[in-house]
Short mmCIF file of C-alpha atoms in Angstrom, two decimals:
data_model
loop_
_atom_site.label_atom_id
_atom_site.label_comp_id
_atom_site.label_asym_id
_atom_site.label_seq_id
_atom_site.Cartn_x
_atom_site.Cartn_y
_atom_site.Cartn_z
CA MET A 25 29.85 -8.87 -46.68
CA LEU A 26 26.68 -7.90 -48.25
CA THR A 27 26.08 -9.37 -51.64
CA VAL A 28 23.33 -6.95 -52.80
CA GLU A 29 23.42 -3.40 -53.42
CA THR A 30 22.30 -1.37 -50.29
CA PHE A 31 22.52 2.33 -49.09
CA VAL A 32 22.74 3.81 -45.58
CA GLY A 33 19.87 6.25 -44.45
CA PRO A 34 17.72 7.08 -41.64
CA SER A 35 15.95 4.29 -39.80
CA ALA A 36 12.61 4.32 -37.84
CA ILE A 37 14.16 1.50 -35.82
CA GLU A 38 17.36 3.16 -34.62
CA GLY A 39 19.35 6.14 -35.91
CA VAL A 40 20.42 4.60 -39.33
CA GLY A 41 19.87 1.57 -41.13
CA VAL A 42 20.94 -0.43 -44.29
CA PHE A 43 18.43 -0.45 -47.33
CA ALA A 44 18.05 -2.27 -50.22
CA ALA A 45 19.14 -0.34 -53.34
CA LYS A 46 17.19 -2.79 -55.54
CA ASP A 47 14.48 -5.22 -55.28
CA ILE A 48 15.81 -8.58 -53.51
CA GLU A 49 13.88 -11.70 -53.93
CA LYS A 50 13.08 -14.06 -51.18
CA GLY A 51 15.59 -16.85 -50.67
CA THR A 52 18.38 -14.31 -51.91
CA VAL A 53 22.01 -14.64 -50.09
CA ILE A 54 22.24 -10.94 -48.74
CA TRP A 55 25.34 -11.35 -46.78
CA ARG A 56 28.06 -13.96 -46.16
CA PHE A 57 31.25 -13.95 -44.39
CA ASP A 58 34.19 -12.67 -46.26
CA ARG A 59 37.56 -11.81 -44.70
CA ARG A 60 38.10 -9.04 -47.19
CA PHE A 61 35.15 -7.04 -45.60
CA ASP A 62 34.57 -8.73 -42.50
CA ARG A 63 37.33 -8.43 -39.75
CA LEU A 64 37.83 -10.69 -36.46
CA VAL A 65 39.16 -8.95 -33.48
CA HIS A 66 39.94 -10.84 -30.39
CA ARG A 67 38.28 -9.92 -26.93
CA ALA A 68 41.47 -9.71 -25.41
CA ASP A 69 42.67 -7.00 -27.69
CA ILE A 70 39.44 -5.19 -27.40
CA ALA A 71 40.05 -5.03 -23.24
CA ARG A 72 43.37 -3.40 -23.93
CA SER A 73 42.01 -1.05 -26.38
CA ASP A 74 41.11 2.83 -25.80
CA TYR A 75 37.46 3.63 -24.73
CA ILE A 76 36.21 4.99 -28.06
CA LEU A 77 37.24 1.66 -30.01
CA GLN A 78 35.69 -0.43 -27.14
CA ASN A 79 32.60 1.61 -27.70
CA TYR A 80 32.70 1.38 -31.31
CA LEU A 81 33.18 -2.44 -31.09
CA ASP A 82 30.25 -2.89 -28.33
CA LYS A 83 27.74 -1.26 -30.99
CA TYR A 84 28.92 -2.73 -34.29
CA ALA A 85 30.73 -6.20 -33.40
CA TYR A 86 29.48 -9.58 -32.71
CA PRO A 87 30.55 -13.16 -31.62
CA TYR A 88 32.29 -15.01 -34.60
CA HIS A 89 30.39 -18.43 -34.55
CA GLU A 90 33.52 -20.59 -35.01
CA ASN A 91 35.23 -19.01 -31.95
CA THR A 92 33.52 -16.85 -29.43
CA ASP A 93 36.70 -15.34 -28.30
CA LEU A 94 36.82 -13.46 -31.64
CA LEU A 95 34.25 -10.72 -32.79
CA VAL A 96 33.19 -10.01 -36.22
CA ILE A 97 33.21 -6.27 -37.45
CA GLU A 98 32.03 -5.38 -40.97
CA ILE A 99 33.47 -2.68 -42.92
CA ASP A 100 30.54 -2.42 -45.33
CA ASN A 101 27.11 -1.10 -44.78
CA GLY A 102 26.32 -4.34 -43.13
CA ARG A 103 27.27 -2.88 -39.71
CA PHE A 104 24.21 -0.63 -39.83
CA MET A 105 21.70 -3.67 -40.05
CA ASN A 106 19.25 -3.27 -37.50
CA HIS A 107 17.29 -5.82 -35.14
CA ALA A 108 13.53 -6.42 -35.75
CA GLU A 109 11.25 -8.88 -33.95
CA TYR A 110 10.08 -9.78 -37.22
CA PRO A 111 12.91 -9.31 -39.64
CA ASN A 112 13.27 -9.83 -43.47
CA VAL A 113 16.74 -11.64 -43.41
CA THR A 114 17.65 -14.62 -41.25
CA PHE A 115 21.29 -15.69 -40.05
CA ALA A 116 19.93 -18.98 -38.78
CA GLY A 117 23.16 -21.20 -39.13
CA HIS A 118 25.47 -18.19 -38.81
CA ILE A 119 27.20 -18.85 -42.26
CA ARG A 120 24.82 -16.44 -44.46
CA GLY A 121 22.00 -14.06 -44.29
CA VAL A 122 18.90 -15.10 -46.47
CA ALA A 123 15.98 -13.04 -47.66
CA LEU A 124 13.03 -14.48 -45.73
CA PHE A 125 10.63 -12.44 -47.93
CA ASP A 126 10.90 -10.34 -51.09
CA ILE A 127 12.62 -7.16 -49.97
CA GLU A 128 11.52 -3.91 -52.01
CA GLU A 129 13.69 -1.23 -53.27
CA GLY A 130 14.24 1.20 -50.58
CA GLU A 131 13.06 -1.08 -47.70
CA GLU A 132 15.20 -1.57 -44.68
CA ILE A 133 17.23 -4.80 -44.28
CA THR A 134 16.54 -6.22 -40.91
CA CYS A 135 17.58 -9.46 -39.05
CA ASN A 136 17.15 -11.04 -35.37
CA TYR A 137 20.63 -10.47 -33.61
CA ALA A 138 19.72 -13.53 -31.61
CA ASP A 139 20.42 -15.51 -34.72
CA PHE A 140 24.37 -14.97 -34.09
CA GLU A 141 24.45 -13.29 -30.69
CA PRO A 142 23.74 -15.75 -27.94
CA GLY A 143 21.87 -14.26 -25.10
CA PHE A 144 21.08 -11.32 -27.04
CA ALA A 145 18.41 -8.93 -25.08
CA LEU A 146 17.25 -5.46 -26.22
CA MET A 147 16.96 -2.64 -24.09
CA PRO A 148 13.41 -1.51 -23.19
CA SER A 149 13.21 1.48 -25.43
CA ALA A 150 14.52 -0.54 -28.18
CA LEU A 151 11.64 -3.43 -27.81
CA THR A 152 9.15 -0.90 -29.04
CA ARG A 153 11.00 0.26 -32.26
CA SER A 154 11.83 -3.36 -33.47
CA ALA A 155 8.33 -4.71 -32.97
CA MET A 156 7.18 -2.18 -35.49
CA VAL A 157 8.60 -4.30 -38.28
CA ARG A 158 5.73 -7.10 -39.64
CA PRO A 159 6.75 -10.54 -41.02
CA THR A 160 5.60 -9.35 -44.41
CA GLN A 161 6.25 -5.67 -44.58
CA GLY A 162 9.52 -4.04 -43.32
CA LEU A 163 9.96 -0.37 -42.47
CA ARG A 164 10.38 1.92 -45.50
CA PRO A 165 12.32 5.14 -44.99
CA ALA A 166 10.05 8.39 -44.78
#
């Protein structure tokens, strides 16, 4: 569950992204797992689901750190957080997301998917877009 105010908008990285609605200070916990907003889905249930649901979960779900037979699906704006080679949020430790730098109002909130998805690898087309985010300056919507 996102613990900061956000909005969804066009992203220079991929389709849409999640953006800070207010300034966020370095070190702020911006996300934590909360069963009210973050649902767990068993992989076996996904395999028995229809094609539309499988595609949705393939795009937005990721392995649950305590049991990789389960996937997390977020129902708030967190599901729109894009990958960046140099993110402004870290999920190292899997329990929470913490701002690595000050994030300005209107700046896209990004993370490195490899923090919580073992074996994560980007498609070549996404590599170029994700590399645009620099360590001290995230992308801002146009």
